[in-house]
PDB file of C-alpha atoms in Angstrom:
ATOM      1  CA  UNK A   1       7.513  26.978  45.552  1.00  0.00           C
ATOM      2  CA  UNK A   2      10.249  26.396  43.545  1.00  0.00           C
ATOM      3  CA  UNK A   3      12.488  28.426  41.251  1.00  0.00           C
ATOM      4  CA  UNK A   4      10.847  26.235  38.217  1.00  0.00           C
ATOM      5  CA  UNK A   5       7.026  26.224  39.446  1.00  0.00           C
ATOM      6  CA  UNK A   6       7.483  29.704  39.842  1.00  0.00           C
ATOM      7  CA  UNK A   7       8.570  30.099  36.166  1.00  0.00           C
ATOM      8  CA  UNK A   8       5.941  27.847  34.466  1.00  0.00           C
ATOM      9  CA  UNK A   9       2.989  29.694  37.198  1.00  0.00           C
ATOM     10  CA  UNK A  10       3.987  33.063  35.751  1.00  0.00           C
ATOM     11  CA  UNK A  11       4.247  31.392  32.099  1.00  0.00           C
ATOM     12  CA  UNK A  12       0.373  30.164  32.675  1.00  0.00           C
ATOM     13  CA  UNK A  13      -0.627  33.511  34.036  1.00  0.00           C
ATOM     14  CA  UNK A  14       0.475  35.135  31.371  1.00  0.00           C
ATOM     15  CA  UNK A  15      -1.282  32.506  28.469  1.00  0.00           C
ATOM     16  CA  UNK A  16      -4.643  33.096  30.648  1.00  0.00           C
ATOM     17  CA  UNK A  17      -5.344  29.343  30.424  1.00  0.00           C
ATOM     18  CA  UNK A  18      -3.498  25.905  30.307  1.00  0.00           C
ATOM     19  CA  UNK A  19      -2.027  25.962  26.977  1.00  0.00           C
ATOM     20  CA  UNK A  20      -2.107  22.186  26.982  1.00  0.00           C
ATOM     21  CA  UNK A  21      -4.513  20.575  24.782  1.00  0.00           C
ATOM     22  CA  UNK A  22      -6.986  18.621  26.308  1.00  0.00           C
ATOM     23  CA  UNK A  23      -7.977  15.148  25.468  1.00  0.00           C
ATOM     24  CA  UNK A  24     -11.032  15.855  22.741  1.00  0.00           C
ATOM     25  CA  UNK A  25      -8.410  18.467  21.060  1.00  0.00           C
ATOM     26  CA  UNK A  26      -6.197  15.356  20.463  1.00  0.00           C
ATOM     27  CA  UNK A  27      -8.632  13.207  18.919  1.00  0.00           C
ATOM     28  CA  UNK A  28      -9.057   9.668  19.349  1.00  0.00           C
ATOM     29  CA  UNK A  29      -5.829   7.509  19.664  1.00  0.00           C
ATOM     30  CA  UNK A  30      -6.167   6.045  15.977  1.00  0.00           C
ATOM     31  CA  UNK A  31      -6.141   9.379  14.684  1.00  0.00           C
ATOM     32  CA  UNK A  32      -2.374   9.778  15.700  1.00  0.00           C
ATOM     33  CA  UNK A  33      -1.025   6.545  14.476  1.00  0.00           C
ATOM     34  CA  UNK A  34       1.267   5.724  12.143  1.00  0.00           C
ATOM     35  CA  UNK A  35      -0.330   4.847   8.844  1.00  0.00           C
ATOM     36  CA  UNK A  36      -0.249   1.172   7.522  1.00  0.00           C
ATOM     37  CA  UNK A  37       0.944  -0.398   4.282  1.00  0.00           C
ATOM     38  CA  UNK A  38      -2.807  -0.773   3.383  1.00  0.00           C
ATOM     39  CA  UNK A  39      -2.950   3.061   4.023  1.00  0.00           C
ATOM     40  CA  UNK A  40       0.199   3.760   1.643  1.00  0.00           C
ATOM     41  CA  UNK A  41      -0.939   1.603  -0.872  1.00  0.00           C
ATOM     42  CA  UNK A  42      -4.252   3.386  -1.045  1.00  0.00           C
ATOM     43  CA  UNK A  43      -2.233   6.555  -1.424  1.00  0.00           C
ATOM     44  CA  UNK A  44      -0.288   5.340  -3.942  1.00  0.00           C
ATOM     45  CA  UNK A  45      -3.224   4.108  -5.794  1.00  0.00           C
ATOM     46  CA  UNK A  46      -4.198   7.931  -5.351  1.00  0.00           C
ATOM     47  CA  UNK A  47      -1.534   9.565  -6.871  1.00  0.00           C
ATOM     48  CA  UNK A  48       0.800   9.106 -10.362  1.00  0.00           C
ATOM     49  CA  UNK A  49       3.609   7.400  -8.587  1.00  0.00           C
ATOM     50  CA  UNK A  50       4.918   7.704 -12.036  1.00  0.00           C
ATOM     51  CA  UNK A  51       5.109  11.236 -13.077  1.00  0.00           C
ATOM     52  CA  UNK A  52       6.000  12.220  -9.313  1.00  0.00           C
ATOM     53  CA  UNK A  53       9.408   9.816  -9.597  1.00  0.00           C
ATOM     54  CA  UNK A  54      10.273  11.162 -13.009  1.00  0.00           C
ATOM     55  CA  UNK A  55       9.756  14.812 -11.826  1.00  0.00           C
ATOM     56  CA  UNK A  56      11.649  14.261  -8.992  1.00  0.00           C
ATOM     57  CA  UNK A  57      14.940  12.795 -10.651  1.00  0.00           C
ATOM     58  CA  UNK A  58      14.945  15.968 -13.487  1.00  0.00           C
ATOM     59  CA  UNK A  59      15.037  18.184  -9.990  1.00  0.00           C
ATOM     60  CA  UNK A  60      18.183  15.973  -9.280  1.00  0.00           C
ATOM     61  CA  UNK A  61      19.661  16.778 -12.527  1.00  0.00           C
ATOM     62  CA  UNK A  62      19.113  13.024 -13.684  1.00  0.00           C
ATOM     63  CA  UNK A  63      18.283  12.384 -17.217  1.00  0.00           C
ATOM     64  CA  UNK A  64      14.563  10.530 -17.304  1.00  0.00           C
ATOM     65  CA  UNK A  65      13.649   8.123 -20.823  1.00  0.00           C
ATOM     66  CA  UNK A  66      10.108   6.718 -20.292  1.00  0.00           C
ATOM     67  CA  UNK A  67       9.490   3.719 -23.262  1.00  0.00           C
ATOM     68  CA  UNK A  68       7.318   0.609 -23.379  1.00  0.00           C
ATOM     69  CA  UNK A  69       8.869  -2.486 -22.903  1.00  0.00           C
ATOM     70  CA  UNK A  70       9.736  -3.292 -26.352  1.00  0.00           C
ATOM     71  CA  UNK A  71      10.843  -0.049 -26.959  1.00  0.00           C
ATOM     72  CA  UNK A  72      13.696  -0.873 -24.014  1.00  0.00           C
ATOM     73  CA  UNK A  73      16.560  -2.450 -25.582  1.00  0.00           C
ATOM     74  CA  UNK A  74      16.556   0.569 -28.621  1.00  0.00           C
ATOM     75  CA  UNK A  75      15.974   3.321 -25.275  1.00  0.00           C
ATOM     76  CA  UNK A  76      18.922   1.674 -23.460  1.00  0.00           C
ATOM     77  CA  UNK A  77      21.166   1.866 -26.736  1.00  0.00           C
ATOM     78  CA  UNK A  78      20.285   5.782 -26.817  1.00  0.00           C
ATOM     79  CA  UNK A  79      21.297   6.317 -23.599  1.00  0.00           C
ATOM     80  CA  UNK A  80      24.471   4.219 -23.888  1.00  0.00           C
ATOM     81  CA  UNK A  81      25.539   6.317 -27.379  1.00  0.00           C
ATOM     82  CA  UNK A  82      27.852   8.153 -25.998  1.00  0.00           C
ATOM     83  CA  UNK A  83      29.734   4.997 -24.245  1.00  0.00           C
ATOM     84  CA  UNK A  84      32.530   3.324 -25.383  1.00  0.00           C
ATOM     85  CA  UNK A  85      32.558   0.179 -23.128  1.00  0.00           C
ATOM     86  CA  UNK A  86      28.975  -1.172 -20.975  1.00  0.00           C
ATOM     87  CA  UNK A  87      29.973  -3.021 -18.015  1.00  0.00           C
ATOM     88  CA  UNK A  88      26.611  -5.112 -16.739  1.00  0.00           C
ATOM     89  CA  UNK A  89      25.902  -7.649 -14.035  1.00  0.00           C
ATOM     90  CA  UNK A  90      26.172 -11.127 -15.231  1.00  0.00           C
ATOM     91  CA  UNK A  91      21.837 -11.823 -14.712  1.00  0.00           C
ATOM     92  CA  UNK A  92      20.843  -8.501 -16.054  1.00  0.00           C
ATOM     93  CA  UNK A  93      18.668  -9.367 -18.940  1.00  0.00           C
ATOM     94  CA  UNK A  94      19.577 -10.910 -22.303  1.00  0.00           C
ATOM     95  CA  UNK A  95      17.517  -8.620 -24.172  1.00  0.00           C
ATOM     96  CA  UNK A  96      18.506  -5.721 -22.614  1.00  0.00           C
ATOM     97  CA  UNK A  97      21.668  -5.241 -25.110  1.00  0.00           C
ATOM     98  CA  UNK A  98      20.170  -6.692 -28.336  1.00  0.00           C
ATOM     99  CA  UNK A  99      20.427  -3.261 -29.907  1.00  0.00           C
ATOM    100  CA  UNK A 100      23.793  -2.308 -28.433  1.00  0.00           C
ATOM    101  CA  UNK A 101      26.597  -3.076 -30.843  1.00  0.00           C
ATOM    102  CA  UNK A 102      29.329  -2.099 -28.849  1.00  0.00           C
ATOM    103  CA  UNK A 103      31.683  -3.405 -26.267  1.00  0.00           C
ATOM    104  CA  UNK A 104      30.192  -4.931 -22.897  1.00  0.00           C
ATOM    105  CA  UNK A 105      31.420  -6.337 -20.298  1.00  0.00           C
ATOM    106  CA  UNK A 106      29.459  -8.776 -17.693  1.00  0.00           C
ATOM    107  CA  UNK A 107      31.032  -9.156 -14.804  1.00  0.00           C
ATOM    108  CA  UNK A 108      30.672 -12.168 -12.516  1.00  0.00           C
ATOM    109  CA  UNK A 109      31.510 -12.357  -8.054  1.00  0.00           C
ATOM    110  CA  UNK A 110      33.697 -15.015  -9.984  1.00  0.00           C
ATOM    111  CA  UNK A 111      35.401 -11.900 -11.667  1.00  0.00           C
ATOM    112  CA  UNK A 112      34.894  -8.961 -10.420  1.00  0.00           C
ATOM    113  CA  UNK A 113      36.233  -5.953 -12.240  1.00  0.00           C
ATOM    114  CA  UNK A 114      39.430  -4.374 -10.604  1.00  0.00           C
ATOM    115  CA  UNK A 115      38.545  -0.303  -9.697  1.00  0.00           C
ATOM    116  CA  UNK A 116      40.914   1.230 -12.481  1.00  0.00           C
ATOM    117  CA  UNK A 117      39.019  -1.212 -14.863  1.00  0.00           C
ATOM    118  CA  UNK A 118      35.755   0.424 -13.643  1.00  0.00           C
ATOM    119  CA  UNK A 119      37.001   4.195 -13.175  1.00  0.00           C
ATOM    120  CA  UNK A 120      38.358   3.812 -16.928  1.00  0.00           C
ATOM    121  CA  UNK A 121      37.116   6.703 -19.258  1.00  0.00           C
ATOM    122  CA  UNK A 122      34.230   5.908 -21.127  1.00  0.00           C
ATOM    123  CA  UNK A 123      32.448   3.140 -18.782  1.00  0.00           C
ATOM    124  CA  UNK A 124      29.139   2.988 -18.522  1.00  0.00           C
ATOM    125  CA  UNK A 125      27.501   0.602 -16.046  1.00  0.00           C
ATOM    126  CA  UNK A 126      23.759  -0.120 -16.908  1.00  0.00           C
ATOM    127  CA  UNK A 127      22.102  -2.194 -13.733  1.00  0.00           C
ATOM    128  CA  UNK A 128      18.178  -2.968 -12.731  1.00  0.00           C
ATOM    129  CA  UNK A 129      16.772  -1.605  -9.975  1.00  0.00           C
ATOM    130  CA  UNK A 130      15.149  -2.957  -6.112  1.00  0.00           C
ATOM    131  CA  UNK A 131      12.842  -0.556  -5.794  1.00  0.00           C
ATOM    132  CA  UNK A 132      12.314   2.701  -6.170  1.00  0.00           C
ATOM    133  CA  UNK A 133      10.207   5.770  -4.363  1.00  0.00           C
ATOM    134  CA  UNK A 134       7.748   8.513  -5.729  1.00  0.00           C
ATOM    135  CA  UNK A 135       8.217  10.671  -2.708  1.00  0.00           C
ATOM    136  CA  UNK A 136      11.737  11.265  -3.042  1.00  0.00           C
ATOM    137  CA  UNK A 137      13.002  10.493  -6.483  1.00  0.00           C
ATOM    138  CA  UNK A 138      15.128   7.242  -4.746  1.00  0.00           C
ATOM    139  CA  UNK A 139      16.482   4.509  -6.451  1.00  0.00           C
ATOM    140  CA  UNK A 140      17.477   1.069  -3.894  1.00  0.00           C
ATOM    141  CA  UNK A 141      19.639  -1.307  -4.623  1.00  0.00           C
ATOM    142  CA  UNK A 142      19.896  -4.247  -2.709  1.00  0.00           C
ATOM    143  CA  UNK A 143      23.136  -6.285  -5.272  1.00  0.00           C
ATOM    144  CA  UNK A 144      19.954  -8.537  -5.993  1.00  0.00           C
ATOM    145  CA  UNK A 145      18.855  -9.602  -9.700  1.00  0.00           C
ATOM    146  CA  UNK A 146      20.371  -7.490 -12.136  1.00  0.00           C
ATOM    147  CA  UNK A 147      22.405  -4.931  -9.953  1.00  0.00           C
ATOM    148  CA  UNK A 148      25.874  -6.394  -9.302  1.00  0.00           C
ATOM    149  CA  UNK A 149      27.839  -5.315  -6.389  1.00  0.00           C
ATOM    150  CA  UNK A 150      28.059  -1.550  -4.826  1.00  0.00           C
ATOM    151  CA  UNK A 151      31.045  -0.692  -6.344  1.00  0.00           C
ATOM    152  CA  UNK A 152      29.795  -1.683  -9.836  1.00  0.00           C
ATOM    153  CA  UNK A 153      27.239   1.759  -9.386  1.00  0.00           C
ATOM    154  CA  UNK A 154      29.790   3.603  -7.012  1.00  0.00           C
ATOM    155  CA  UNK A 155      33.036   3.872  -9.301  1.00  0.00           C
ATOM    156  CA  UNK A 156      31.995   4.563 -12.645  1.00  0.00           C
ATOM    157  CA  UNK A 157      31.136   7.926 -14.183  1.00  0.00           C
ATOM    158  CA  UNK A 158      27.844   7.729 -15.669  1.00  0.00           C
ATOM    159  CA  UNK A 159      24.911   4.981 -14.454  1.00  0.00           C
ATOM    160  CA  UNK A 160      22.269   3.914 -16.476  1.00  0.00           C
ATOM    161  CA  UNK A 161      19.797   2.413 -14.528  1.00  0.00           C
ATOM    162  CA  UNK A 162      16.408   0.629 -15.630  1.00  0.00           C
ATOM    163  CA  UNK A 163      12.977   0.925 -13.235  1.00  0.00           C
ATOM    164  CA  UNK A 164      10.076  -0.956 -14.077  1.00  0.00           C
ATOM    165  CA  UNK A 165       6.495   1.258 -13.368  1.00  0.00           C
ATOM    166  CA  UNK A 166       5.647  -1.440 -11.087  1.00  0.00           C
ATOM    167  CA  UNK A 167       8.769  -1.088  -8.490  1.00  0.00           C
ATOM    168  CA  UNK A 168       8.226   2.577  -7.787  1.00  0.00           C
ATOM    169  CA  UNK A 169       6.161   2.891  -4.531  1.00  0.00           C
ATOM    170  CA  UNK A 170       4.867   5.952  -3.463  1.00  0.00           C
ATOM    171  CA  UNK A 171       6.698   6.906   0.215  1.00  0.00           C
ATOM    172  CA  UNK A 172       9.722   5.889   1.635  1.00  0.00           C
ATOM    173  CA  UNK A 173       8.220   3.345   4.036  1.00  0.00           C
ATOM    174  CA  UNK A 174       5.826   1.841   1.158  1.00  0.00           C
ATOM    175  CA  UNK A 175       9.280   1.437  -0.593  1.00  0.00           C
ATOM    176  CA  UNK A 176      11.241  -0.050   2.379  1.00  0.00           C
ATOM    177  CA  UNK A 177       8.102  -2.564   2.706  1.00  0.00           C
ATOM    178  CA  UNK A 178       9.002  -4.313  -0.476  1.00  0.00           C
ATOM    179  CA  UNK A 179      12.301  -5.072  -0.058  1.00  0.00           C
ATOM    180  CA  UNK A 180      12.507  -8.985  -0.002  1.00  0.00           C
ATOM    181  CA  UNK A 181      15.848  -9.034   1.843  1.00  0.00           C
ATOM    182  CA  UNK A 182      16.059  -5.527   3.948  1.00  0.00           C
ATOM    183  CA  UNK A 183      19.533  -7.058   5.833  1.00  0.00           C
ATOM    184  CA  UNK A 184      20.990  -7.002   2.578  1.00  0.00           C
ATOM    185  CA  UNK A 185      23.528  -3.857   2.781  1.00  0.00           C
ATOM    186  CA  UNK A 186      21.292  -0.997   0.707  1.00  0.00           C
ATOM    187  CA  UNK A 187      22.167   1.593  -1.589  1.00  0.00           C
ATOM    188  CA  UNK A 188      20.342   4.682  -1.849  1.00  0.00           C
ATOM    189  CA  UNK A 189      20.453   7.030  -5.496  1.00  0.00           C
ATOM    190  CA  UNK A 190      18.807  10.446  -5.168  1.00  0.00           C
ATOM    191  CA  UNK A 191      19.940  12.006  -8.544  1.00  0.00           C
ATOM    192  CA  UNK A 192      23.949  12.261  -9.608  1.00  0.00           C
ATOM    193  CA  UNK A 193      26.215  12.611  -7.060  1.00  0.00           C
ATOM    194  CA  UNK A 194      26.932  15.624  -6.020  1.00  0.00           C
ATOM    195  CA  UNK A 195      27.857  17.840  -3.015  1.00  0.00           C
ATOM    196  CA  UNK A 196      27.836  21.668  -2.280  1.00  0.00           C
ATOM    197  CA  UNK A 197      30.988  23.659   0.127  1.00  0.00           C
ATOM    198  CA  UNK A 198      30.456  26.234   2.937  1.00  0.00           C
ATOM    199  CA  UNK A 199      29.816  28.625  -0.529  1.00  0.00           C
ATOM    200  CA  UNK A 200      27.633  26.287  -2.350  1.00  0.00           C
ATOM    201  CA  UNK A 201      29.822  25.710  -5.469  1.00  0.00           C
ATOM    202  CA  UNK A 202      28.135  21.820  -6.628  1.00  0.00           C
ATOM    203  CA  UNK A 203      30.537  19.649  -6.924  1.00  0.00           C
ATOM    204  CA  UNK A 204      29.284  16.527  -8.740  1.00  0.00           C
ATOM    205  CA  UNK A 205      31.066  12.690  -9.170  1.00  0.00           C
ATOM    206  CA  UNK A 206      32.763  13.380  -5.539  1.00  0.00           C
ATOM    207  CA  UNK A 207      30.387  10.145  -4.329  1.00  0.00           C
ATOM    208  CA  UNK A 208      29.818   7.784  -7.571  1.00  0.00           C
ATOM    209  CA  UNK A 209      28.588   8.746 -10.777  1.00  0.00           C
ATOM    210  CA  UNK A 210      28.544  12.244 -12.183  1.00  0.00           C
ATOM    211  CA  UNK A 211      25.514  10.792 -14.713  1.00  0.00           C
ATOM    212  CA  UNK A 212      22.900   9.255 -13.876  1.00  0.00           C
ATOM    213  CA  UNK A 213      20.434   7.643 -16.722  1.00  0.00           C
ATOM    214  CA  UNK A 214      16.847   6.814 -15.694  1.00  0.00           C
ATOM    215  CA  UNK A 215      14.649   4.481 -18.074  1.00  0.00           C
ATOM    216  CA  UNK A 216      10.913   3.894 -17.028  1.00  0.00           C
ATOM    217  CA  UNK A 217       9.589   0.863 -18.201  1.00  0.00           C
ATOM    218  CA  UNK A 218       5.738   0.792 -18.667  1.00  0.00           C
TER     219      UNK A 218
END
């Protein structure tokens, strides 16, 4: 006998039986499968996707609105009050800004903003969403409809960013399932940025914006 069958023989003499479970204590194969998107989406159905997302993001320090969608354009102008310049993707929404008197600024691939123009005091960006996810309080960006590139949510200070009720699934792999181009490159918001040292002082704005602006639509 070996040095090893000697070790796992006294281990099993010392459990009294064979602590491995036997096939009936497993179950049935199906039982330990991964569940389908028919089984998140019946989970989802289950619980307020909603509420969950929103709860999450005030854990992250984010600010939440929650309006109807003709409420939106007066929501986004509250959270934009404080903002002296709005820099938006060129296909985000007409009607987005109708009640926002200020300055904006679209910004076009054509023209892309240089990064002093975007780290400039007082620059807000205000972008759409992918999708977003219940479970963790995530917001995806994929640059798709309304989002611009990375940097546009990575340099400035504050983000405002607008979420319809219907993109927030409930689990991360619910979420990942609706992504129409999932080789687009992906960014992933949990809250403000913000990072903790070895003593746990948060430091916030070290990895894009120290803000972040949530508004729920629906």
């Amino acid at each position: 006998m070996s040095a090893r069958e000697e070790i796992l023989a006294r281990i099993r003499a010392a459990l009294g039986e064979d602590p491995r479970p036997t096939p009936s204590e497993l179950g049935s194969p199906t039982a330990l499968t991964r569940p389908t998107p028919s089984d998140l989406g019946e989970q989802a159905r289950a619980t307020d996707v909603v509420a969950l997302f929103a709860d999450r993001l005030v854990d992250y320090k984010a600010t939440v609105r929650r309006c109807a969608p003709v409420e939106l354009p007066a929501t986004i102008d509250e959270a934009l009050a404080a903002t002296a310049v709005v820099v938006v993707p060129e296909d985000v929404p007409g009607d987005w800004l109708s009640a926002y008197h200020r300055e904006a600024r679209p910004e076009s691939p054509a023209a892309p903003l240089s990064v002093a123009e975007l780290d400039a005091a007082g620059v807000t960006v205000l972008t759409g969403c992918a999708v977003a996810i219940a479970e963790t309080g995530t917001i995806i960006l994929d640059a798709g409809p309304g989002q611009g590139r990375r940097a546009l949510t990575l340099v400035p200070d504050h983000h405002v960013c607008v979420v319809r009720a219907d993109q927030i699934a409930a689990s991360v792999p619910a979420g990942l399932a609706r992504l129409t181009e999932p080789t687009r490159p992906l960014t992933l918001i949990s809250g403000p940025s913000a990072t903790s040292d070895i003593e746990l002082n948060r430091v916030e704005g070290v990895h894009g914006p120290r803000r972040l602006d949530v508004i729920i639509v629906g």
